[in-house]
Amino acid sequence: MRILTEDTRVGDGVLTAHLQTLAPYRNVLRAAIEDRACASHEASLALPFDEAGRAQANEIARAMGGQVRTVVLVGIGGSDLGTRAVIDALVGYADALVQAHPRRLVAFDTVEPTRLARFDALLDTHAGPEQLVFVVVSKSGTTSETIAIANILQHKLQARWGDAVAPRTVVIGDGGTELARTASAHGMRHVAMPHLVGGRFSVFSVVGLVPLALMGVDIDAVCDGARSATHAGVPAEGYGPAAVLAATLFEAYLNGRALHELFLFHPQLETLGKWYRQLLAESIGKEREDGTRVGIMPTVAIGSTDLHSLGQLVFGGPNDRTTTFVAAPSLWNATDSCDEHSPFTLSALKGKHVGEVMQAIYGGARAAYRKHQLSHLVIELDGITPRELGAFMALQMASIMYLGKLFDVNAFDQPAVESYKLEARRLLTQTG
Ligand code: PA5
C-alpha cells in the first residue's frame, strides 16, 4: 500500500501543527497495539496481533466449513460491513458473472421482506444443513433488524432441518447478553467478542474473522496486512500516515471542506467504501461537550463510473470536498485488446488493451483534479488481496482514532444511533 499526499493542498506548517497535537495520542495508540487484553477502545488496533482470535475462527471454519456452500450472515452496520467489504472485494463482484459459486456469502442487514421471502428458494438449492452455516452477529444482541431477521430465517431453517440447525448456527457478540444466553441454551455456538471493541472497529475480531474464515478467506493474510499497516501507520518514531490522513481531513474541515469522498477505482471495492463511510460518519459526527456539532460527510464514488455522475459537480461546482483515490493499478495489466476492425472503435483506443484504458482514465482523473486545484490523496494497493484489504482497514481505523482526537470527540460511541434504536423498540412495543 502506498499513500501519496502531494496534492492535499494542506500547507506543511498547519499539517505539522496538527501532527504535534497528536503526538501524545500516538503514544496511547502505540500502547494499545500491545494491549492483548483489549482493555481500551483503542485496543481494536491490537486485534490483528491476537493469535487466539484467529485460531478460534480457523477452528470454527474447520469444524463447520467442510461441505459448506452458503454462509448466511445476519448483522448490520459494524457487525457485517467489514466481512461484506472483504468478500465483495475478493469474490463477490466478479463472481456475479459466474453461475457456479463454490461458496457464497448471503448477507441480510435491513429487514427487506422480498429478500427474506426468497430464503426458502435459496434453501431448496442445498442438499442438507451441512451445506450451510447460519451466522448471527450483534454486539448488543438487541438490534431490532438483526434479531427480527434472525428470528424469521431461523424459523425457516428449523422448519426444514429441525434439530440439525442449532449445531450449524454461530452467534457472535458480547458475552453475557440475553442473546448469548439464549444461543447457548439452544445448543448454538456463541462466540464472545472483546467488550470494549465497538462494531465498526471489530473486523479483526471474531466478528469479521469467523465469517471470513468460513468463507475460506485467508484471515492470516488479512491480519498480516493489518499488522504491517498498523506498525507503519502508527510508528514508534515520527508521525506516520494514519496521523497525516487525519490531519489532512481535519485541516480541510477547518477550511470549509466538510466532505470526504472515497473514490474507489474498482467497483468491487464499493462495500469497502461503505465500511469506511460508517467508520468516519459514526466516529466523528458528534456533539462536543461544549454543545458544538461536528462531523465530516463521507461519500463513496466508484471509478470510473461516477466520473459520469459526479464529474460536473466536482470540477464545475463548489470546492467542498477532499477526495481520496483508492486504486490497485497493478490490476490494470489485462491484455484483452481493442480490435481496430470492430464496429465499436475510437481512434484513441486503437491497439490499446483494457488495462491501458483504465490506466489512462485513472491518470486523467487525477490530472484533472490537479488542474482544478482540488485537494486529493491517493492510496494505491498492491492488488486486491486479503493482505491489502487488511492493511487498508487497519490504517483507516487508526486514522479515525486520530481524527477523533483532533475533533475532540469520543470516536468510539454512537449515542445518536442508540437513540434511534430505542425509539424503534418503543414503537414496536406500542404497536404490540
Ligand atoms: O459500529 C457500531 O457500533 C454500529 O454500527 C453497530 O455495529 C450496529 O448498530 C449494530 O449493532 P449490534 O452489533 O449491537 O447489533
CSV table of C-alpha atoms and ligand atoms in Angstrom, one decimal, residues 75-80 137-144 146 172-173 193 198-202 278 282 412-414 417-418 420-421, ligand 1:
chain,number,residue,atom,x,y,z
A,75,GLY,CA,-26.0,-8.4,11.1
A,76,ILE,CA,-26.0,-4.7,10.4
A,77,GLY,CA,-23.5,-1.8,10.4
A,78,GLY,CA,-20.3,-2.7,12.2
A,79,SER,CA,-21.5,-6.2,12.6
A,80,ASP,CA,-21.5,-7.1,8.9
A,137,VAL,CA,-23.7,-11.1,14.6
A,138,SER,CA,-24.9,-8.5,17.1
A,139,LYS,CA,-22.7,-6.9,19.8
A,140,SER,CA,-25.6,-5.7,21.9
A,141,GLY,CA,-28.0,-8.6,21.0
A,142,THR,CA,-30.8,-6.0,20.9
A,143,THR,CA,-30.7,-4.6,17.4
A,144,SER,CA,-34.2,-4.8,16.0
A,146,THR,CA,-30.8,-8.3,13.2
A,172,ILE,CA,-21.3,-13.6,17.8
A,173,GLY,CA,-21.5,-10.6,20.1
A,193,MET,CA,-16.1,-10.5,21.1
A,198,GLY,CA,-17.1,-1.4,19.0
A,199,GLY,CA,-18.9,-2.7,15.9
A,200,ARG,CA,-17.2,-0.5,13.3
A,201,PHE,CA,-13.8,-1.3,14.8
A,202,SER,CA,-14.4,-5.1,15.1
A,278,GLN,CA,-19.7,4.2,8.6
A,282,GLU,CA,-20.3,7.3,13.2
A,412,PHE,CA,-16.0,5.1,19.9
A,413,ASP,CA,-19.5,5.8,20.9
A,414,GLN,CA,-22.7,6.4,18.9
A,417,VAL,CA,-27.7,5.7,16.8
A,418,GLU,CA,-28.7,4.3,20.2
A,420,TYR,CA,-33.0,5.7,17.1
A,421,LYS,CA,-32.7,2.1,18.2
B,1,PA5,O1,-20.5,0.4,14.8
B,1,PA5,C1,-21.4,0.3,15.5
B,1,PA5,O2,-21.3,0.2,16.7
B,1,PA5,C2,-22.8,0.0,14.9
B,1,PA5,O3,-22.8,0.2,13.6
B,1,PA5,C3,-23.3,-1.4,15.2
B,1,PA5,O4,-22.4,-2.3,14.8
B,1,PA5,C4,-24.6,-1.6,14.6
B,1,PA5,O5,-25.6,-0.7,15.1
B,1,PA5,C5,-25.2,-3.0,15.0
B,1,PA5,O6,-25.2,-3.1,16.4
B,1,PA5,P1,-25.2,-4.5,17.1
B,1,PA5,O7,-23.9,-5.2,16.7
B,1,PA5,O8,-25.3,-4.3,18.6
B,1,PA5,O9,-26.3,-5.3,16.6
